[in-house]
Coordinates of C-alpha atoms in Angstrom, one line a residue:
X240 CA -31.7 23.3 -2.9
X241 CA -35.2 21.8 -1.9
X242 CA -36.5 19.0 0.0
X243 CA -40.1 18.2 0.1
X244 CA -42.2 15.9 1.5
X245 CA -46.1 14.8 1.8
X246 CA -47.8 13.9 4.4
X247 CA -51.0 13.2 6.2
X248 CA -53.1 13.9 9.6
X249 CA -51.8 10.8 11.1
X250 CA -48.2 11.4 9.9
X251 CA -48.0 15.1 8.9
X252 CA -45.3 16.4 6.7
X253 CA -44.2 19.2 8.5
X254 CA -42.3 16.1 10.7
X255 CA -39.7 17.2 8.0
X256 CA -39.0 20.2 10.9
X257 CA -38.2 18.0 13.5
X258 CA -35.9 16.2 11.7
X259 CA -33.9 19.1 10.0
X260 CA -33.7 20.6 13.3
X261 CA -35.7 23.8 11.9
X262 CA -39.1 25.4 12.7
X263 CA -40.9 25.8 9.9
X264 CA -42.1 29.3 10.6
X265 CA -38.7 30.6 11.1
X266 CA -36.4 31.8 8.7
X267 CA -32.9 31.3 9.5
X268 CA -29.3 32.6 8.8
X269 CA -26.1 31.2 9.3
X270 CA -21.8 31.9 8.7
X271 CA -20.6 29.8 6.6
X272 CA -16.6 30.6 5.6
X273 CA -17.5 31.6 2.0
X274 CA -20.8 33.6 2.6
X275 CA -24.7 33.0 4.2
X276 CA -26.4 30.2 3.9
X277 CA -30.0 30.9 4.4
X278 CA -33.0 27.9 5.7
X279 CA -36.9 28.6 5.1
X280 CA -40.2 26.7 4.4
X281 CA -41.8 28.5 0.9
X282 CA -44.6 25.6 2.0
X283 CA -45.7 23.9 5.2
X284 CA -48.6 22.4 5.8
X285 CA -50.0 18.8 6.6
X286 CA -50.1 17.7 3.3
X287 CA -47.0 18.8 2.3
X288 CA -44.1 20.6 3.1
X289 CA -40.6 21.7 1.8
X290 CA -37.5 23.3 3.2
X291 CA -35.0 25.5 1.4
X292 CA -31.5 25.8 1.5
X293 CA -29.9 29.1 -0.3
X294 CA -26.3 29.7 -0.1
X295 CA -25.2 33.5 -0.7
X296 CA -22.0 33.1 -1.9
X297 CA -19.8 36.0 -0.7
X298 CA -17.0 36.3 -3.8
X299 CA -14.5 38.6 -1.8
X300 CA -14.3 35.7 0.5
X301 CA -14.3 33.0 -1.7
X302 CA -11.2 34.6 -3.4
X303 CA -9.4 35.5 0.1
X304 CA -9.9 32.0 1.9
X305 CA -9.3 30.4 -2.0
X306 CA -5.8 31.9 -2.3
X307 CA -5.6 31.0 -5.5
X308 CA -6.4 27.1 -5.1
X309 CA -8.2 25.5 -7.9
X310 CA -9.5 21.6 -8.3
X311 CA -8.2 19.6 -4.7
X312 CA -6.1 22.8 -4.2
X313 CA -3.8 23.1 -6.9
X314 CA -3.0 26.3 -8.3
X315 CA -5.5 27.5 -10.7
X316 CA -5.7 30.5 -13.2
X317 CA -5.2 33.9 -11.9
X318 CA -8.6 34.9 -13.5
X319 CA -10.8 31.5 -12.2
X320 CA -10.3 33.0 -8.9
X321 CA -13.0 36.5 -10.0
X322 CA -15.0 34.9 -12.7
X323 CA -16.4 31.5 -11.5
X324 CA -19.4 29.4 -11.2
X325 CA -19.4 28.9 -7.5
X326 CA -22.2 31.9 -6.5
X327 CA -24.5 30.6 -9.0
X328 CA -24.3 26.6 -9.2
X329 CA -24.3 23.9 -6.5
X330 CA -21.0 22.6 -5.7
X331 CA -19.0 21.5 -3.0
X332 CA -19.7 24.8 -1.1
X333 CA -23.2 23.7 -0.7
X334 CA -22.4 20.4 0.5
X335 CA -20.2 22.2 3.1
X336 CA -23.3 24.2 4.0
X337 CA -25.4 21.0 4.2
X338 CA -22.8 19.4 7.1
X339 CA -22.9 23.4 9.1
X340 CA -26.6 23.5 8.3
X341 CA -28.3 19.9 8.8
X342 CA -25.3 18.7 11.1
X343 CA -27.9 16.9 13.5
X344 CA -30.2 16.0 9.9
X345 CA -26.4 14.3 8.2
X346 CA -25.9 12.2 11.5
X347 CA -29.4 10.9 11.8
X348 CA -30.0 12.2 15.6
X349 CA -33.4 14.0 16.6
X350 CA -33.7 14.5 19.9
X351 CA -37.2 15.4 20.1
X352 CA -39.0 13.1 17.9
X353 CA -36.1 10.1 17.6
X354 CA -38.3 7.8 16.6
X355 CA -38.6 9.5 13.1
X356 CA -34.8 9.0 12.5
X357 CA -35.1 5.1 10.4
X358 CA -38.1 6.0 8.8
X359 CA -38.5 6.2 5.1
X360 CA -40.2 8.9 3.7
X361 CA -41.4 10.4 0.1
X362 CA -38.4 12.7 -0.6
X363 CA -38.4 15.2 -3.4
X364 CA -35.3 17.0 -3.7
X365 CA -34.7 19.6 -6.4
X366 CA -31.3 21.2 -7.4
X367 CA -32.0 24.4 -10.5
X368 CA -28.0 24.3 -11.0
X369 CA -25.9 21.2 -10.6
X370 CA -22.4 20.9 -12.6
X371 CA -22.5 17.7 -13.7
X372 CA -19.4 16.6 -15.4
X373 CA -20.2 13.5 -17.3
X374 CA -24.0 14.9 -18.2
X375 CA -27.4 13.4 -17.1
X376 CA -26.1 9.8 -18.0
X377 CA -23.6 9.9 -15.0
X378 CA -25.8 11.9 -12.2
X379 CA -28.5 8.5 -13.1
X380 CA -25.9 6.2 -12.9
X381 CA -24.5 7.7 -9.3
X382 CA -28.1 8.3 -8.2
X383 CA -30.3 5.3 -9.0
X384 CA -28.4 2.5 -7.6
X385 CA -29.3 4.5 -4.1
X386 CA -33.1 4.1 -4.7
X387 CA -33.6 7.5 -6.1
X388 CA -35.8 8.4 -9.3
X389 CA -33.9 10.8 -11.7
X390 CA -34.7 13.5 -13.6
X391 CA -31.3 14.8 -15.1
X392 CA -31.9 18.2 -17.5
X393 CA -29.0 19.3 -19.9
X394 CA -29.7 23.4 -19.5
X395 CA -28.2 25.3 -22.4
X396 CA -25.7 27.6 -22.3
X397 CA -27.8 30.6 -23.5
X398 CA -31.1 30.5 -23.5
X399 CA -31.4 33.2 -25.9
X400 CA -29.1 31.6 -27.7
X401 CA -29.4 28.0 -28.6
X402 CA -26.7 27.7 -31.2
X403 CA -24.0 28.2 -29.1
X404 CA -24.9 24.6 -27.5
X405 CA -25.2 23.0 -24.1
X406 CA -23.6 23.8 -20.6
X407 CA -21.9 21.1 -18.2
X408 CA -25.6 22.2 -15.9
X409 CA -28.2 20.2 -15.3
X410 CA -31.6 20.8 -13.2
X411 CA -31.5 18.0 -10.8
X412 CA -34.9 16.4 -9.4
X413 CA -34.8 13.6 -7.1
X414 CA -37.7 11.5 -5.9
X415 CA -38.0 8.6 -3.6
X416 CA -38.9 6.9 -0.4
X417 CA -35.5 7.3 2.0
X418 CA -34.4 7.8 5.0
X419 CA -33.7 12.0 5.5
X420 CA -30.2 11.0 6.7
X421 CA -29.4 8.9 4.3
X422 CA -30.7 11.0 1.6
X423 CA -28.4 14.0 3.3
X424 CA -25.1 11.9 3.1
X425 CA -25.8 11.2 -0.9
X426 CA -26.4 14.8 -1.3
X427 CA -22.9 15.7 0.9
X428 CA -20.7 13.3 -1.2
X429 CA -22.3 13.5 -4.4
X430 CA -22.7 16.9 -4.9
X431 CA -19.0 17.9 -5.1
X432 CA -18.7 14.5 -6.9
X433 CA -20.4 15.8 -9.3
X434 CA -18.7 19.0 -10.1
X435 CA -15.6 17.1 -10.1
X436 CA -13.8 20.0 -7.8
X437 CA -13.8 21.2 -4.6
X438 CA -13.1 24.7 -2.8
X439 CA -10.5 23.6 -0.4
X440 CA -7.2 21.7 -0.2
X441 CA -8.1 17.7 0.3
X442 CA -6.2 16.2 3.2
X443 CA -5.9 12.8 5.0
X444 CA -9.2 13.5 6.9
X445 CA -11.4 13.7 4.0
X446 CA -11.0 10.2 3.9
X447 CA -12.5 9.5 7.1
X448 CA -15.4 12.1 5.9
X449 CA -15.9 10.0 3.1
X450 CA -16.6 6.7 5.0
X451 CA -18.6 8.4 7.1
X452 CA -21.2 9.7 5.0
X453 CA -21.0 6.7 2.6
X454 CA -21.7 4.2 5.7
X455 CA -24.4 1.7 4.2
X456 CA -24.3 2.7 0.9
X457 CA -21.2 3.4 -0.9
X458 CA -19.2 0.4 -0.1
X459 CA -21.5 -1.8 -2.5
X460 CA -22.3 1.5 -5.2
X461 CA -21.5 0.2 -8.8
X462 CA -19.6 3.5 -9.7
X463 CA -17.3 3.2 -6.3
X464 CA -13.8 3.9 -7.7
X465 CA -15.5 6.8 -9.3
X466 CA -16.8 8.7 -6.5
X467 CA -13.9 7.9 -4.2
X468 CA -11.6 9.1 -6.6
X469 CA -13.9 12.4 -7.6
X470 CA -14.4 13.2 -3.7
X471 CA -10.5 12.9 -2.9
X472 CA -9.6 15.1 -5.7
X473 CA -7.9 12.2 -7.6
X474 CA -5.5 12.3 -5.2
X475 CA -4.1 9.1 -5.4
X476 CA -2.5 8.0 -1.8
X477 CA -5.7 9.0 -0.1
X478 CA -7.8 7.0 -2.9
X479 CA -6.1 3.6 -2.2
X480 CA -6.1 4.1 1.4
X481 CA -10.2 4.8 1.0
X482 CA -10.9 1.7 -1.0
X483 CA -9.3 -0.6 1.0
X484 CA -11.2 0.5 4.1
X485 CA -14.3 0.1 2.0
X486 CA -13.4 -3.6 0.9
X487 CA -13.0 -4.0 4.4
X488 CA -16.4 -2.9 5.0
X489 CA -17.9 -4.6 2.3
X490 CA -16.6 -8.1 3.0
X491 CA -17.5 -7.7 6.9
X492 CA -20.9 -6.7 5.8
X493 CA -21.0 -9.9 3.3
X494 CA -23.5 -12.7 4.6
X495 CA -21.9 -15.7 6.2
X496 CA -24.5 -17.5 5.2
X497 CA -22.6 -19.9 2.4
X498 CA -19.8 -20.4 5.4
X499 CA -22.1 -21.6 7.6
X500 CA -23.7 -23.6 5.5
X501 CA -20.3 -25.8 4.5
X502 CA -19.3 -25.6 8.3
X503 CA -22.6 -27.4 9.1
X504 CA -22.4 -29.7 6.5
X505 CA -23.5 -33.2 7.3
X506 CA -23.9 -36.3 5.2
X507 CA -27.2 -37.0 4.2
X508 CA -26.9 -40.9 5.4
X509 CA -25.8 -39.4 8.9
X510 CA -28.4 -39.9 11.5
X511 CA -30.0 -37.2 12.4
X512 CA -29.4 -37.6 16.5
X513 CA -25.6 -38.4 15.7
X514 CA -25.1 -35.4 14.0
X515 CA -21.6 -34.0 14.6
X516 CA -20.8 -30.9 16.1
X517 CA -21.0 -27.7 14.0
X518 CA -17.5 -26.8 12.4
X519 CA -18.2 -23.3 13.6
X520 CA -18.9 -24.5 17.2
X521 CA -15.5 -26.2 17.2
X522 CA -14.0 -23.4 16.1
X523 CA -14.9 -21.4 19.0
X524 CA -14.1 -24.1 21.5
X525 CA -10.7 -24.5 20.3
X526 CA -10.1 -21.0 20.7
X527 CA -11.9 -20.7 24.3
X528 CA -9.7 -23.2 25.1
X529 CA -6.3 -22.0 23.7
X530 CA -7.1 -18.7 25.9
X531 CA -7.8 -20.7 29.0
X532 CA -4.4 -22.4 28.4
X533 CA -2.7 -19.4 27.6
X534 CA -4.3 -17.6 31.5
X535 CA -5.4 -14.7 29.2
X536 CA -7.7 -12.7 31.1
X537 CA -7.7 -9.2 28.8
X538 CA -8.6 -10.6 25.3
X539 CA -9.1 -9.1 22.0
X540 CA -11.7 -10.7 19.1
X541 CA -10.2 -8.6 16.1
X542 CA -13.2 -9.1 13.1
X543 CA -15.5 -9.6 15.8
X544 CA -18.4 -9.7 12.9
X545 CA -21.7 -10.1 14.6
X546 CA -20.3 -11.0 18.1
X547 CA -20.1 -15.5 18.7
X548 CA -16.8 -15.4 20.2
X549 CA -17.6 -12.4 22.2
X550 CA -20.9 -14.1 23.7
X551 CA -18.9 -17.5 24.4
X552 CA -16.2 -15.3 26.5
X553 CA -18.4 -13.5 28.7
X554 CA -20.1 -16.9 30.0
X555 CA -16.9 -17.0 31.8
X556 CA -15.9 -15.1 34.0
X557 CA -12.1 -15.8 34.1
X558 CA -11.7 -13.5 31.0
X559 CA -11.8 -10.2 33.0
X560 CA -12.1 -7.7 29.6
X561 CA -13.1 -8.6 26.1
X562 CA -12.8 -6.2 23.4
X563 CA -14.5 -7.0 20.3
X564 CA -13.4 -4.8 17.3
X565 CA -14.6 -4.8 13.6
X566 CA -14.7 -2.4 10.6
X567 CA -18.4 -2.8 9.7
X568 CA -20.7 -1.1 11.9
X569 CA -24.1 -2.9 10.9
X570 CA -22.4 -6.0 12.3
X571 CA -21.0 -4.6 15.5
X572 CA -24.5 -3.3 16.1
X573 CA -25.9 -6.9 15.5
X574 CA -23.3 -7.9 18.0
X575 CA -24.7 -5.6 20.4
X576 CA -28.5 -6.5 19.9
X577 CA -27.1 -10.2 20.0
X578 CA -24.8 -9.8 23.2
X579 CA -28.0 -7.4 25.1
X580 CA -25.9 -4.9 25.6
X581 CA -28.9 -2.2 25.9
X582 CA -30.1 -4.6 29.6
X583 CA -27.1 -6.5 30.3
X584 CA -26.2 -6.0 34.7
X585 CA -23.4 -3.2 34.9
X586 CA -21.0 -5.7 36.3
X587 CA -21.4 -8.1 33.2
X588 CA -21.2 -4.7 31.0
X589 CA -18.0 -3.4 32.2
X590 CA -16.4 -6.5 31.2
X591 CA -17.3 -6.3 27.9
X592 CA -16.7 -3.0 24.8
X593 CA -17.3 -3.1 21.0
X594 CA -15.4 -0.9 19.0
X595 CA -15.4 0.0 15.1
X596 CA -11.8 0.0 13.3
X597 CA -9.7 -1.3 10.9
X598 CA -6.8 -4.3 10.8
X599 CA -5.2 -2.4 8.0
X600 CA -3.8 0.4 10.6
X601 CA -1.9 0.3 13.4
X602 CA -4.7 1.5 16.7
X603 CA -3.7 2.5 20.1
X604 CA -6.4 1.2 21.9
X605 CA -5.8 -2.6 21.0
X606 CA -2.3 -2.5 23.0
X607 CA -1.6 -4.0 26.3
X608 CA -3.8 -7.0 25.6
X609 CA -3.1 -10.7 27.2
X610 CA -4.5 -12.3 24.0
X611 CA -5.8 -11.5 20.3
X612 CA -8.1 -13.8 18.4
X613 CA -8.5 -13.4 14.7
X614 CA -10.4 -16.1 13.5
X615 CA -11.7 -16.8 9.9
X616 CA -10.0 -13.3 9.0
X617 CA -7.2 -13.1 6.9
X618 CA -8.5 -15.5 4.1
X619 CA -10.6 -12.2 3.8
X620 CA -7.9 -9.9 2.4
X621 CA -5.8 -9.5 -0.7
X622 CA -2.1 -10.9 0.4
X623 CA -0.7 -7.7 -0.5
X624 CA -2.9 -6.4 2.7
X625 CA -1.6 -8.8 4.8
X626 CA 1.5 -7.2 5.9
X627 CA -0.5 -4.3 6.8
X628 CA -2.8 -6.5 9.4
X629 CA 0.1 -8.2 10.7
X630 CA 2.3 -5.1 11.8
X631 CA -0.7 -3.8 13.3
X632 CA -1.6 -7.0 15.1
X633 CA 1.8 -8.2 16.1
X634 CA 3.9 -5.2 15.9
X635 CA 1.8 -2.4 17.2
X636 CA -0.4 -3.8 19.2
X637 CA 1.9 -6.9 20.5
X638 CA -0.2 -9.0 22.5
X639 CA 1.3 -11.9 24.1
X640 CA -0.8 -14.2 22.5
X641 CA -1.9 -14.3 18.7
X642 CA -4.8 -17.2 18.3
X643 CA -5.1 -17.2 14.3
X644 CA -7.7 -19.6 12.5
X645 CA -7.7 -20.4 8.7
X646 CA -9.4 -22.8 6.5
X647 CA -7.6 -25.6 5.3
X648 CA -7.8 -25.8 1.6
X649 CA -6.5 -29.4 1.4
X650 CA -10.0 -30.5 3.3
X651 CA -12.5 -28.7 0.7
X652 CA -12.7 -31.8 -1.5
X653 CA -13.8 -33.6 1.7
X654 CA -17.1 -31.4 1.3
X655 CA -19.4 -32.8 -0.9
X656 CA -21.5 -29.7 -0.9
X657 CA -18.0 -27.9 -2.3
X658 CA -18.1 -27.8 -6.2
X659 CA -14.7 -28.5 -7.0
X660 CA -12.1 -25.5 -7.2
X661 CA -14.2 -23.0 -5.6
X662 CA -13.6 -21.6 -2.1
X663 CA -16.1 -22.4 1.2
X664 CA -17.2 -18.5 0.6
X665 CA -17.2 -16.5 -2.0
X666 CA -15.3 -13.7 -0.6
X667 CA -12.2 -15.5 0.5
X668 CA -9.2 -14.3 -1.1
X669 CA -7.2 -17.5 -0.7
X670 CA -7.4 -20.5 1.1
X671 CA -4.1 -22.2 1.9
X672 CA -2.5 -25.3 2.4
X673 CA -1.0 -26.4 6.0
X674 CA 2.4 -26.2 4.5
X675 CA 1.5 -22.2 3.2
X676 CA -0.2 -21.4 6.5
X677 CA 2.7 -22.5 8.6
X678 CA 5.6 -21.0 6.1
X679 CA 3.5 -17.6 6.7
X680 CA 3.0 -18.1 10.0
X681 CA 6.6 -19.1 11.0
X682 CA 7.7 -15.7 9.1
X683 CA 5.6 -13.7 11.0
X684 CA 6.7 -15.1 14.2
X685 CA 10.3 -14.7 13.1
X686 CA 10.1 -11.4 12.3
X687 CA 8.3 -9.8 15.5
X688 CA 9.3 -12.4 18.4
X689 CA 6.9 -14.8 18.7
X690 CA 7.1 -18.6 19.2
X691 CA 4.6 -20.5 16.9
X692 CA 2.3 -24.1 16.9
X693 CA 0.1 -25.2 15.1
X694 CA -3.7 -26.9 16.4
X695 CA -6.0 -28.9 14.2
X696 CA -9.6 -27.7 14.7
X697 CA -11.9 -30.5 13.6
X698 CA -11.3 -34.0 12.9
X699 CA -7.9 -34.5 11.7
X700 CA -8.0 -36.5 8.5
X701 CA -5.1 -38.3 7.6
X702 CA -4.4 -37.7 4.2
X703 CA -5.6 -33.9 4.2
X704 CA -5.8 -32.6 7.8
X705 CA -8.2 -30.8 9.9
X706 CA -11.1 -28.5 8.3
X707 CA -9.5 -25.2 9.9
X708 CA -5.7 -24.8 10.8
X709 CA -4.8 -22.9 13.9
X710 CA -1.7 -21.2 15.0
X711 CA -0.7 -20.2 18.3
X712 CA 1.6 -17.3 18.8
X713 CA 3.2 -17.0 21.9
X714 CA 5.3 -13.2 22.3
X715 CA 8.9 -14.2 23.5
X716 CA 10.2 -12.7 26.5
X717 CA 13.2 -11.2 25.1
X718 CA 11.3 -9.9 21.7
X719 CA 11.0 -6.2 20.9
X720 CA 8.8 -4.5 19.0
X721 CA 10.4 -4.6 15.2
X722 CA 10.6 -1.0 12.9
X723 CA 7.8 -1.2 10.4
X724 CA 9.5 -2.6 7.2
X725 CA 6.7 -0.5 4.8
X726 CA 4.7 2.9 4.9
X727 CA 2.0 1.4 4.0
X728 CA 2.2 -0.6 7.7
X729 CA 2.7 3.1 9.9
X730 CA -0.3 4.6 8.8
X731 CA -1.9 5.8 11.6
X732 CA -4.8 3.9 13.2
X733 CA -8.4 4.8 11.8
X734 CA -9.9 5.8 15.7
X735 CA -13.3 7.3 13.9
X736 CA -13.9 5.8 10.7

């Protein structure tokens, strides 16, 4: 494999050094457990300059660490394990020798030049043999929608020989203005994705390797279900349990921007300095002061998003630690640029700790907590997900006091920028009725020792209720922790997505 770049006197392209984390004028070898994998510049000069990656495929080894294992390490042929493809075709071999190789290049760290990290650059990347199974139609439908120009070429089987027809290769040439990182992380996933096999017996962690080298990019790709399903060796558990943690992502990463504006809604005959206060703003308050009435001084925002709640808490100083967790990464680091993280005193800081994980698993580190706020978060999940989040909430992590806030679907036709019948956002799953919200709620305190009421938040209309229902759990005294009812709920928690 090679990855080229131009460049200039002002911005010269052997930059592309610094940022592989190899001098150009060296030529490198390194173990890899099925053989060498060798790194040198054919070119590198101001103008332009490319890198090469050659794996040397060692077949003894590839046989003795195989042990027989075919496609996601199921037993293969006898004979596939001497006469293969893998010493002479890119596969998931070379994307292993991309994350050994380029391990500082795949996680987007230079130490000595960090400011080249974020910035776009013209990328050529060139592959002579890629198993593509599904042809030049499906390496442009996986590539494109990640900015890349394609250039997919069906190589025959025999040269010499035309009749006998066309391989599964292609010669692969990308070109394009990305990031090197990002760039890497297509490569890594893609490549095995691709070839529709891998080298080595898929387990539980490939999952997490999945999510993160398809952060920013393959929670919104068009061919998602494929390449989860390819990368995980169609093995079925660990595909489910991938795609909901990326329609986790995907929703936290959707814009708020249609919530907000319905939340801020005012009628157009309103004057402007009577304005009434932002639904969103009341929100918050009611929550703020739920906590204060409930002495919390430890408190949890679960679906932090971009941080609102977070801000609010640390202006006071009776809430001693806030934790902010979320599964979307761009928004915690909104949060962070949004809270000041980076220059905020070290007595303010050490109140205060974003974290990155997932409501769908149960997670050590949110236990022990006065108070947990989830607020404007379930509507966001399938209801068969729901049982999931609420073990993990109030069965694992058992605080001993559950603030949850929920539109009220029987106030939408009070918003006369609402077309009828459609939700406040478009990524709501459901919006319920006070009598669904309380039947739920009231089940979920039954079943894991809570006591339950229920707070309008906004003005209380008389035929439909409040704009946003909220219920206060309160952990009884004499409750214990309840056995996990499904497997789905005892998954263990997701501490490095």
């Amino acid at each position: 494999m090679t990855i080229s770049t131009t460049g200039s006197p002002e911005r010269p392209a052997t930059d592309l050094g610094f940022l592989l984390h190899k001098h150009p004028e060296k030529t490198q070898a390194f173990s890899t457990s099925h053989g060498t994998a060798h790194v040198f510049y054919p070119e590198a000069s101001e103008e332009r300059c490319a890198a090469a990656l050659l794996l040397e495929v060692d077949p003894v080894a590839l046989v003795r660490r195989g042990k027989g294992k075919g496609r996601g390490g199921a037993p293969d042929s006898a004979l596939s394990q001497y006469v293969n493809d893998r010493p002479y075709a890119a596969s998931s071999l070379l994307a292993v020798a991309i994350g050994r190789v380029f391990k500082s290049a795949l996680q987007g760290t230079c130490v000595a030049r960090p400011e080249l990290v974020g910035q776009p650059q013209p990328l050529r990347i060139e592959i002579p043999v890629l198993p593509a199974r599904g042809g030049p139609e499906l390496v442009a439908k996986l590539f494109e929608p990640l900015g890349w120009s394609v250039e997919a070429t069906r190589l025959p089987l025999d040269e010499q020989f035309p009749e006998w027809g066309e391989s599964r290769y292609v010669r692969l040439v990308l070109e394009g203005e990305q990031v090197l990182a990002q760039a890497m992380r297509h490569l890594y996933v893609l490549l095995p994705v691709l070839d529709d096999a891998k080298h080595y017996w898929v387990a539980p962690d490939e999952v997490d390797k999945l999510l993160r080298a398809g952060d920013g990019w393959l929670a919104e790709h068009p061919e998602q279900k494929l390449i989860t399903s390819r990368y995980l060796s169609r093995r079925w558990s660990l595909t489910r349990a991938a795609m909901e943690r990326l329609e986790l992502v995907r929703l936290a990463e959707t814009d708020d921007s249609q919530v907000e504006e319905i939340d801020n809604a005012v009628d157009e005959n309103t004057d402007t300095e009577e304005r009434p206060v932002p639904l969103a703003v009341q929100r918050r308050e009611a929550l703020l002061a739920a906590l204060r009435t409930a002495g919390a001084g430890r408190v949890l925002d679960l679906g932090c998003g971009q941080g609102q709640l977070v801000h609010e808490l640390l202006k006071d100083t009776r809430f001693t630690e806030i934790v902010g967790l979320d599964v979307s990464v761009r928004a915690l680091t909104i949060a962070s640029r949004r809270l000041k993280l980076d220059r905020m005193g070290d007595r303010r800081a050490a109140r205060v700790k974003l974290v990155q994980g997932s409501l769908a698993y149960t997670d050590k580190r949110l236990t022990g907590y006065d108070a947990a706020v989830l607020s404007e978060v379930i509507e966001h999940l399938d209801l068969p997900r729901l049982p999931a989040l609420e073990y993990a909430v109030f069965g694992s992590a058992r605080p001993t006091t559950v603030l949850v806030t929920t539109p009220n679907v029987e106030y939408n036709v009070r918003w006369e920028s609402l077309p009828a019948g459609h939700s406040r956002h478009g990524d709501h799953r459901f919006e319920w009725t006070r009598a669904e919200f309380r039947a739920w709620a009231r089940q979920v305190a039954e079943r894991h020792g809570y006591a339950v009421e229920f707070t309008p938040v906004g003005p209380d209309d008389p035929e439909v209720g409040p704009p946003t229902q909220m219920a206060v759990f309160t952990r009884r005294d004499d409750a214990t922790a309840p056995a996990p009812t499904t497997t789905s709920t005892i998954t263990k928690g997701d501490e490095a997505a």
